[in-house]
């Protein structure tokens, strides 16, 4: 039976906040201890809440995003007014662009000092309002529980999205009402009207060259019948970077990623599409790169957030509802009445699939990055957490079939902000969410340096993250863009020590791999250590020209 509480009872503010979070279904609270006991202290006393100290707010925000994606649930980041909040902003920017359910709970200085040189005062809500789906300042004790639960509700169902609750000092030091026990917040699910589903199914049925694009919104829904729907349509499935896992990439209808990350010749299928079924994606700029049919094809877009419709392209059929439920409904309709199958479209897919199979079986002696990914696939299979940066070399990992992922792979990647240094913190969060399997991080040397302090988080919490660092001695993407320009010397950076040696200084295990033949053994050693809670850093030297063909096609 649900716990019952005396609604007239009161408790200290932070205890009420913690109990409300636990009731709402939150399981992870991240942050740094404040000068006075606060949310982290109170949360430690509440059953069901896991409290982890992350010694840098920027890294903590990235960890919160990684945990939310991998754990598929809301996460809380505890902050304080001033530098604490400001230091988190780069991570919050990335979390917002990824549309993850992240609740920030922060403090505000006493009102009597505001405008009179208040210590560590910051207009936090104004700073974050363009990123957050909802912000609220709690100025009376009676609002504490309501505001916290609403923040969780809107974080889960408002996108998902970032929400921010600022608790005034006067409230934080007062008694607040203990809320009545309520069921955990669960994502609300709905379906569009029947006639809209029928019209969309008719459009899909009539299309001769349909293409499915699955986005990050599919990771919050059960799209188990997506492969079946693609078979019914006899059409290719592409995903965005955040949408990987919507379909097993070994499926015959899976053709990899869309836009910037498409590996030729799969662009052909996108370019020739006469209808796009866009699931849980806004078709942001990187998804639209390298092809043009999104401008001319009919678009059936499915999303549970109203603001998603029409953002990236014009939409003929807008289906507002749960992506998984809509996929089921469309599959039922197409199963009842078959779709048009164009033999030429099937032949085009077979031709592209053949080229992809040849690419998968090719040797990688000319590409250290592809050699690493090939070895990682062999050692890890698909049952692991993949955390990605978005640098010049690690971007190979976005290119199917260089790395082929399954529905059991958890993928954490940056959003359209592509914050450098996101990966190490996000990997810590992913490993906290799924400690039962390895977490593989792929990063460049500059991104690694930017968040190197996260190694201490991995050591402190005994997280078995395997970080592969592609070392090109500096800032590879700017150097590529400046080819022939004397200012490219600014992009060269020789670190004081190698990443693998830095790892040992932080209590991890490091390896410098110069022979591709040693990759399998090195990664197996790292996996074994990961099972014992020790992180590893594997350094691989890479040349500047080890970049995917798709990047060259996009003009980079």
XYZ file of C-alpha atoms in Angstrom:
556
model
C 0.000 0.000 0.000
C 1.186 3.576 -0.632
C 2.729 5.366 2.305
C 0.351 7.711 4.114
C 1.493 10.930 5.705
C -0.037 13.504 7.976
C -0.710 16.407 5.628
C -0.429 18.827 8.552
C 3.132 17.667 9.314
C 6.100 19.874 8.478
C 9.806 19.255 8.032
C 12.899 21.168 7.059
C 12.852 22.370 3.463
C 15.563 20.106 2.077
C 14.034 16.982 3.576
C 10.732 17.862 1.946
C 12.480 18.437 -1.391
C 14.251 15.073 -1.160
C 11.105 13.153 -0.217
C 9.169 14.808 -3.025
C 11.859 13.843 -5.543
C 11.826 10.226 -4.388
C 8.027 10.081 -4.572
C 8.147 11.521 -8.095
C 10.398 8.705 -9.278
C 13.815 10.374 -9.249
C 16.618 7.981 -8.352
C 19.840 9.963 -8.914
C 20.947 13.265 -7.350
C 24.309 14.742 -8.392
C 26.197 17.775 -7.142
C 28.771 19.264 -4.779
C 28.192 19.706 -1.032
C 27.326 23.284 -0.066
C 28.745 25.155 2.917
C 25.657 24.344 4.947
C 23.744 21.036 4.833
C 21.448 21.069 1.834
C 19.774 18.836 -0.716
C 22.590 16.286 -1.000
C 22.601 15.791 2.773
C 18.836 15.392 2.955
C 18.705 13.086 -0.067
C 21.177 10.684 1.558
C 18.588 10.001 4.253
C 15.772 9.150 1.826
C 15.433 5.513 0.683
C 15.576 5.116 -3.065
C 17.761 8.156 -3.764
C 21.346 7.607 -4.914
C 23.504 10.635 -4.086
C 26.820 11.091 -5.871
C 29.282 13.921 -5.403
C 30.849 15.141 -8.648
C 33.625 17.606 -7.941
C 32.902 20.038 -10.775
C 29.495 21.452 -11.673
C 30.220 21.464 -15.410
C 31.185 17.801 -15.316
C 28.216 17.063 -13.054
C 25.810 18.557 -15.608
C 27.321 16.345 -18.327
C 27.101 13.342 -16.004
C 23.434 14.133 -15.364
C 22.769 14.142 -19.114
C 24.620 10.841 -19.575
C 22.704 9.247 -16.718
C 19.332 10.499 -17.957
C 19.884 9.076 -21.452
C 21.267 5.731 -20.293
C 18.927 5.301 -17.326
C 15.945 6.650 -19.298
C 14.614 8.670 -16.400
C 14.812 12.050 -14.648
C 17.994 13.137 -12.867
C 18.505 15.979 -10.376
C 21.470 18.342 -10.310
C 21.919 20.217 -7.021
C 23.527 23.662 -7.405
C 23.940 26.929 -5.539
C 23.698 30.561 -6.583
C 26.791 32.196 -8.052
C 29.835 30.415 -9.539
C 28.319 27.000 -8.813
C 25.408 27.695 -11.136
C 27.470 29.546 -13.733
C 30.022 26.738 -13.946
C 27.298 24.265 -14.896
C 25.995 26.244 -17.854
C 27.993 24.582 -20.641
C 26.752 21.178 -19.487
C 23.192 22.472 -19.114
C 23.389 23.885 -22.638
C 24.232 20.433 -23.957
C 21.590 18.725 -21.808
C 18.964 21.141 -23.135
C 19.971 20.484 -26.743
C 19.693 16.740 -26.081
C 16.184 17.113 -24.595
C 16.895 15.051 -21.493
C 14.771 15.058 -18.299
C 17.086 17.044 -16.018
C 15.845 18.920 -12.952
C 18.135 21.612 -11.541
C 17.488 22.654 -7.957
C 19.446 25.680 -6.852
C 19.423 28.298 -4.114
C 18.950 32.085 -4.073
C 20.654 34.517 -1.709
C 18.612 36.334 1.008
C 16.346 38.943 -0.516
C 17.405 41.627 1.942
C 20.875 41.758 0.358
C 19.852 41.713 -3.317
C 20.830 45.005 -4.928
C 23.188 45.781 -2.083
C 26.225 43.761 -3.058
C 24.782 40.379 -2.146
C 27.436 37.659 -1.911
C 27.326 35.244 -4.878
C 24.055 36.639 -6.183
C 23.240 35.715 -9.756
C 20.136 36.137 -11.883
C 20.085 32.413 -12.520
C 16.623 32.077 -14.016
C 17.285 34.835 -16.522
C 20.535 33.127 -17.537
C 18.897 29.769 -18.156
C 15.408 30.675 -19.329
C 16.267 30.258 -23.025
C 17.459 26.695 -22.320
C 14.850 25.481 -19.864
C 11.365 24.240 -20.554
C 10.206 25.603 -17.191
C 11.709 27.707 -14.417
C 10.267 28.715 -11.064
C 11.410 30.631 -8.001
C 10.045 29.282 -4.707
C 9.454 32.181 -2.321
C 7.031 30.614 0.148
C 7.344 27.307 2.062
C 3.918 26.236 0.853
C 5.190 25.988 -2.737
C 8.175 23.720 -2.092
C 6.651 20.318 -2.758
C 4.382 21.556 -5.551
C 7.256 23.227 -7.436
C 9.597 20.253 -7.119
C 7.038 17.720 -8.319
C 5.956 19.978 -11.169
C 9.597 20.338 -12.215
C 9.886 16.557 -12.452
C 6.581 16.265 -14.310
C 7.551 18.859 -16.911
C 11.092 17.504 -17.255
C 9.637 14.088 -18.125
C 6.746 15.262 -20.304
C 7.780 18.699 -21.521
C 10.053 17.447 -24.255
C 11.706 15.834 -22.210
C 13.510 18.953 -21.100
C 15.542 20.867 -18.569
C 13.610 22.424 -15.671
C 14.981 24.713 -12.955
C 13.704 25.395 -9.443
C 15.318 28.219 -7.464
C 14.654 28.095 -3.720
C 15.005 31.365 -1.842
C 17.236 31.343 1.247
C 14.293 32.365 3.410
C 12.441 29.228 2.309
C 15.465 26.924 2.467
C 15.911 27.693 6.169
C 12.205 27.393 7.034
C 9.839 24.507 7.695
C 7.784 23.247 4.758
C 4.713 21.060 4.580
C 5.396 17.351 4.160
C 3.475 16.299 1.034
C 1.021 13.463 0.835
C 2.537 10.416 -0.857
C 1.777 10.316 -4.583
C 2.586 7.775 -7.310
C 5.807 8.293 -9.302
C 5.656 10.555 -12.333
C 5.283 8.478 -15.470
C 5.453 9.705 -19.075
C 2.001 10.548 -20.378
C 1.107 8.696 -23.575
C -1.491 9.636 -26.145
C -2.547 8.986 -29.735
C -3.603 11.339 -32.544
C -7.227 11.162 -33.774
C -8.088 8.102 -35.835
C -8.709 10.052 -39.032
C -5.236 11.622 -38.855
C -3.664 8.192 -38.429
C -5.702 6.899 -41.369
C -4.573 9.797 -43.580
C -0.930 9.289 -42.649
C -1.187 5.546 -43.308
C -2.725 6.268 -46.726
C 0.180 8.601 -47.551
C 2.694 5.954 -46.503
C 0.852 3.294 -48.472
C 0.882 5.393 -51.648
C 4.535 6.464 -51.472
C 6.861 4.762 -53.938
C 10.149 5.735 -52.281
C 9.475 6.182 -48.550
C 12.266 6.644 -45.981
C 12.050 6.448 -42.182
C 14.153 8.846 -40.073
C 14.205 7.940 -36.366
C 15.392 10.618 -33.949
C 16.293 10.972 -30.303
C 12.624 11.009 -29.312
C 12.441 7.287 -30.058
C 14.663 6.504 -27.066
C 11.877 7.596 -24.697
C 9.288 5.399 -26.423
C 8.846 1.719 -27.185
C 9.419 1.499 -30.939
C 9.854 -2.257 -30.990
C 7.722 -2.556 -34.118
C 9.724 -0.046 -36.150
C 11.560 -2.785 -38.052
C 8.216 -4.410 -38.831
C 6.873 -1.094 -40.116
C 9.920 -0.672 -42.348
C 9.356 -4.160 -43.758
C 5.737 -3.367 -44.481
C 6.858 -0.254 -46.336
C 9.869 -2.003 -47.897
C 11.822 1.134 -47.053
C 15.175 2.120 -45.559
C 15.546 3.304 -41.964
C 17.990 6.049 -41.069
C 18.536 7.494 -37.605
C 19.914 10.687 -36.170
C 22.941 10.373 -33.885
C 20.663 10.433 -30.834
C 18.201 8.010 -32.414
C 20.590 5.073 -32.733
C 19.104 2.013 -31.109
C 15.647 2.604 -32.552
C 16.365 -0.332 -34.850
C 19.080 -2.958 -34.800
C 21.709 -1.718 -37.250
C 22.286 -5.248 -38.496
C 18.710 -5.301 -39.785
C 18.451 -5.382 -43.580
C 16.403 -2.160 -43.569
C 18.955 -0.211 -41.470
C 21.223 2.102 -43.468
C 22.952 4.100 -40.755
C 22.789 7.744 -39.851
C 21.258 10.691 -41.615
C 22.833 13.950 -42.770
C 26.376 14.793 -41.722
C 26.973 11.196 -40.632
C 25.695 9.386 -43.723
C 28.317 7.176 -45.354
C 28.185 7.224 -49.171
C 26.517 5.805 -51.194
C 23.557 5.802 -48.755
C 22.967 9.489 -49.558
C 21.306 8.241 -52.724
C 18.390 6.748 -50.787
C 17.804 9.961 -48.884
C 18.056 12.114 -51.986
C 15.523 10.046 -53.951
C 12.875 9.803 -51.204
C 9.366 10.963 -52.085
C 8.068 10.617 -48.500
C 9.779 10.927 -45.129
C 8.390 9.377 -41.955
C 10.150 11.395 -39.244
C 9.890 9.863 -35.779
C 10.879 11.864 -32.703
C 13.196 14.272 -34.526
C 13.085 17.969 -35.337
C 15.416 17.371 -38.307
C 17.981 19.812 -37.003
C 20.715 21.221 -39.248
C 23.192 18.334 -38.997
C 20.425 15.869 -39.930
C 19.651 17.880 -43.083
C 23.245 18.110 -44.341
C 24.212 16.460 -47.615
C 20.729 15.830 -49.057
C 17.821 17.927 -50.273
C 14.678 15.804 -50.468
C 13.546 17.064 -47.060
C 12.671 20.235 -48.978
C 10.485 18.484 -51.574
C 9.226 15.165 -50.203
C 5.967 14.788 -48.315
C 6.694 14.577 -44.593
C 4.807 12.581 -41.971
C 6.162 13.742 -38.628
C 5.423 12.022 -35.301
C 6.292 13.661 -31.992
C 4.771 14.205 -28.581
C 6.046 17.820 -28.384
C 4.045 20.401 -30.321
C 7.044 22.666 -30.883
C 8.847 19.943 -32.867
C 6.499 20.150 -35.846
C 7.778 22.099 -38.800
C 10.974 23.254 -37.130
C 13.330 21.560 -39.573
C 11.064 21.192 -42.607
C 7.516 21.624 -43.819
C 5.124 18.895 -42.649
C 2.105 17.519 -44.498
C 0.907 15.109 -41.781
C 1.648 16.107 -38.169
C 0.865 13.326 -35.686
C 0.943 14.534 -32.084
C 1.355 11.601 -29.714
C 3.596 8.930 -28.296
C 6.005 7.786 -30.997
C 5.833 4.114 -29.991
C 2.043 4.014 -29.939
C 1.852 5.749 -33.321
C 4.337 3.283 -34.850
C 2.107 0.449 -33.604
C -1.002 2.042 -35.111
C 0.642 2.686 -38.466
C 2.008 -0.868 -38.554
C -1.480 -2.258 -37.881
C -2.982 -0.211 -40.693
C -0.301 -1.155 -43.194
C -0.494 -4.823 -42.215
C -4.245 -4.745 -42.858
C -3.828 -3.135 -46.268
C -0.447 -3.536 -47.948
C 1.711 -0.702 -49.248
C 2.878 -0.145 -52.820
C 6.232 -1.879 -53.361
C 8.390 -0.310 -56.059
C 10.895 -2.864 -57.445
C 13.268 -0.050 -58.424
C 13.292 1.229 -54.850
C 14.046 -2.231 -53.508
C 16.846 -2.610 -56.057
C 18.368 0.720 -55.011
C 18.371 -0.395 -51.382
C 19.986 -3.712 -52.294
C 22.728 -1.915 -54.209
C 23.514 0.406 -51.276
C 23.403 -2.491 -48.805
C 25.942 -4.371 -50.929
C 28.320 -1.414 -50.877
C 27.940 -1.186 -47.110
C 28.721 -4.894 -46.685
C 31.896 -4.466 -48.725
C 32.872 -1.485 -46.616
C 32.340 -3.474 -43.411
C 34.591 -6.304 -44.565
C 37.374 -3.978 -45.792
C 40.715 -3.908 -44.018
C 41.542 -0.835 -41.965
C 45.337 -0.672 -42.197
C 45.090 2.910 -43.491
C 42.858 4.105 -40.626
C 43.831 3.729 -36.952
C 40.379 5.008 -35.946
C 38.521 2.365 -37.929
C 40.898 -0.271 -36.589
C 39.926 0.737 -33.038
C 36.213 0.627 -33.844
C 36.560 -2.754 -35.532
C 38.365 -4.131 -32.477
C 35.823 -2.596 -30.091
C 32.976 -4.203 -32.029
C 34.656 -7.582 -31.773
C 35.383 -7.277 -28.049
C 32.190 -5.555 -26.863
C 29.569 -6.690 -29.361
C 26.538 -4.434 -28.936
C 25.753 -4.775 -25.209
C 27.587 -1.716 -23.877
C 27.200 1.999 -23.237
C 28.652 4.093 -26.064
C 29.547 7.703 -25.235
C 30.700 9.948 -28.056
C 32.318 13.307 -28.570
C 32.047 14.975 -31.963
C 35.643 15.544 -33.022
C 37.400 15.130 -36.340
C 38.424 11.505 -35.789
C 35.984 10.044 -33.270
C 33.220 11.095 -35.633
C 34.030 7.841 -37.472
C 31.961 6.125 -34.767
C 28.820 7.786 -36.131
C 29.394 6.196 -39.546
C 27.595 2.910 -40.118
C 28.763 0.233 -40.819
C 32.150 1.160 -39.334
C 30.474 0.661 -35.969
C 27.185 -1.248 -35.921
C 24.965 -0.905 -32.862
C 22.010 -2.891 -31.603
C 18.813 -2.039 -29.803
C 20.599 -3.078 -26.613
C 23.317 -0.423 -27.029
C 22.850 2.752 -24.990
C 24.143 5.720 -26.977
C 25.054 9.055 -25.398
C 26.173 11.715 -27.846
C 26.266 15.516 -27.833
C 23.318 17.414 -29.271
C 23.583 20.167 -31.848
C 25.706 22.218 -29.427
C 28.492 19.565 -29.567
C 30.203 20.829 -26.423
C 33.893 19.880 -26.406
C 34.689 17.876 -23.290
C 31.166 16.507 -22.897
C 32.232 12.882 -23.104
C 34.151 12.166 -19.883
C 31.426 13.571 -17.644
C 28.671 11.946 -19.685
C 30.519 8.620 -19.474
C 30.547 8.877 -15.680
C 26.773 9.359 -15.717
C 26.237 6.476 -18.147
C 28.360 4.159 -16.017
C 26.431 5.157 -12.891
C 23.160 4.353 -14.660
C 24.316 1.007 -16.097
C 27.254 -0.301 -14.032
C 26.431 -3.831 -15.158
C 28.213 -3.425 -18.487
C 31.204 -1.577 -19.967
C 31.031 2.081 -20.941
C 33.135 2.994 -23.981
C 34.061 6.645 -24.545
C 35.540 7.823 -27.835
C 37.212 11.237 -27.699
C 39.942 13.375 -29.180
C 42.940 14.517 -27.181
C 41.716 18.119 -26.834
C 38.266 17.075 -25.604
C 39.945 14.691 -23.162
C 42.141 17.475 -21.720
C 39.196 19.809 -21.327
C 37.463 17.535 -18.792
C 40.414 15.551 -17.474
C 39.244 16.225 -13.909
C 36.415 13.763 -14.545
C 38.983 10.977 -14.222
C 38.951 11.641 -10.492
C 35.171 11.132 -10.533
C 35.666 7.769 -12.254
C 38.237 6.763 -9.644
C 36.221 7.999 -6.676
C 33.056 6.150 -7.702
C 34.889 3.115 -9.125
C 33.388 3.441 -12.585
C 34.730 1.085 -15.238
C 34.807 3.516 -18.148
C 37.057 2.699 -21.107
C 38.195 5.950 -22.729
C 39.819 5.698 -26.143
C 41.658 8.925 -26.936
C 42.467 9.652 -30.571
C 45.559 11.837 -30.270
C 46.435 14.119 -33.181
C 48.438 16.580 -31.133
C 45.996 19.454 -30.922
C 42.752 20.781 -32.342
C 42.135 18.668 -35.409
C 38.948 20.131 -36.828
C 40.160 23.778 -36.808
C 43.495 22.620 -38.223
C 41.715 20.885 -41.088
C 39.644 24.012 -41.774
C 42.803 26.174 -41.815
C 44.799 24.012 -44.231
C 47.345 26.224 -46.007
C 46.806 29.081 -43.561
C 49.765 30.105 -41.402
C 47.406 30.500 -38.427
C 46.940 26.722 -38.342
C 49.995 26.660 -36.052
C 47.621 27.839 -33.328
C 45.886 24.471 -33.539
C 48.960 22.456 -32.567
C 49.232 21.406 -28.935
C 51.781 19.118 -27.423
C 50.607 18.007 -23.997
C 52.972 17.718 -21.034
C 52.214 14.014 -20.875
C 50.323 11.366 -22.805
C 46.664 10.629 -21.931
C 47.484 7.081 -20.845
C 50.059 8.356 -18.355
C 47.599 10.941 -17.070
C 45.210 8.061 -16.391
C 47.684 6.320 -14.114
C 48.226 9.563 -12.193
C 44.481 9.541 -11.411
C 44.473 5.898 -10.339
C 43.371 4.297 -13.587
C 45.057 2.059 -16.131
C 46.623 3.430 -19.288
C 47.856 1.937 -22.542
C 49.555 3.513 -25.550
C 48.713 1.458 -28.636
C 50.959 1.866 -31.663
C 50.381 -1.549 -33.230
C 46.822 -2.332 -34.436
C 47.462 -5.993 -33.693
C 47.569 -5.123 -29.999
C 44.122 -3.521 -29.950
C 42.107 -6.650 -29.166
C 44.284 -7.590 -26.217
C 44.345 -4.028 -24.905
C 40.579 -3.662 -25.045
C 40.027 -7.045 -23.406
C 42.312 -5.983 -20.587
C 40.341 -2.734 -20.257
C 37.028 -4.648 -20.153
C 38.374 -6.935 -17.434
C 39.454 -3.936 -15.381
C 36.099 -2.252 -15.998
C 34.393 -5.225 -14.384
C 36.439 -4.504 -11.263
C 35.523 -0.811 -11.208
C 38.759 0.579 -12.663
C 38.765 3.024 -15.545
C 41.144 2.799 -18.498
C 42.532 5.282 -20.998
C 43.778 3.900 -24.318
C 45.761 6.350 -26.403
C 45.920 5.901 -30.192
C 47.917 8.250 -32.394
C 45.986 9.313 -35.513
C 46.910 11.332 -38.605
C 44.947 14.427 -39.581
C 43.566 12.825 -42.726
C 41.894 9.882 -40.953
C 38.373 11.265 -41.435
C 35.151 9.790 -42.869
C 34.205 10.264 -46.491
C 30.962 11.830 -45.318
C 32.854 14.688 -43.673
C 34.666 15.393 -46.917
C 31.359 15.295 -48.811
C 29.924 17.882 -46.406
C 32.755 20.267 -47.239
C 34.813 19.953 -44.054
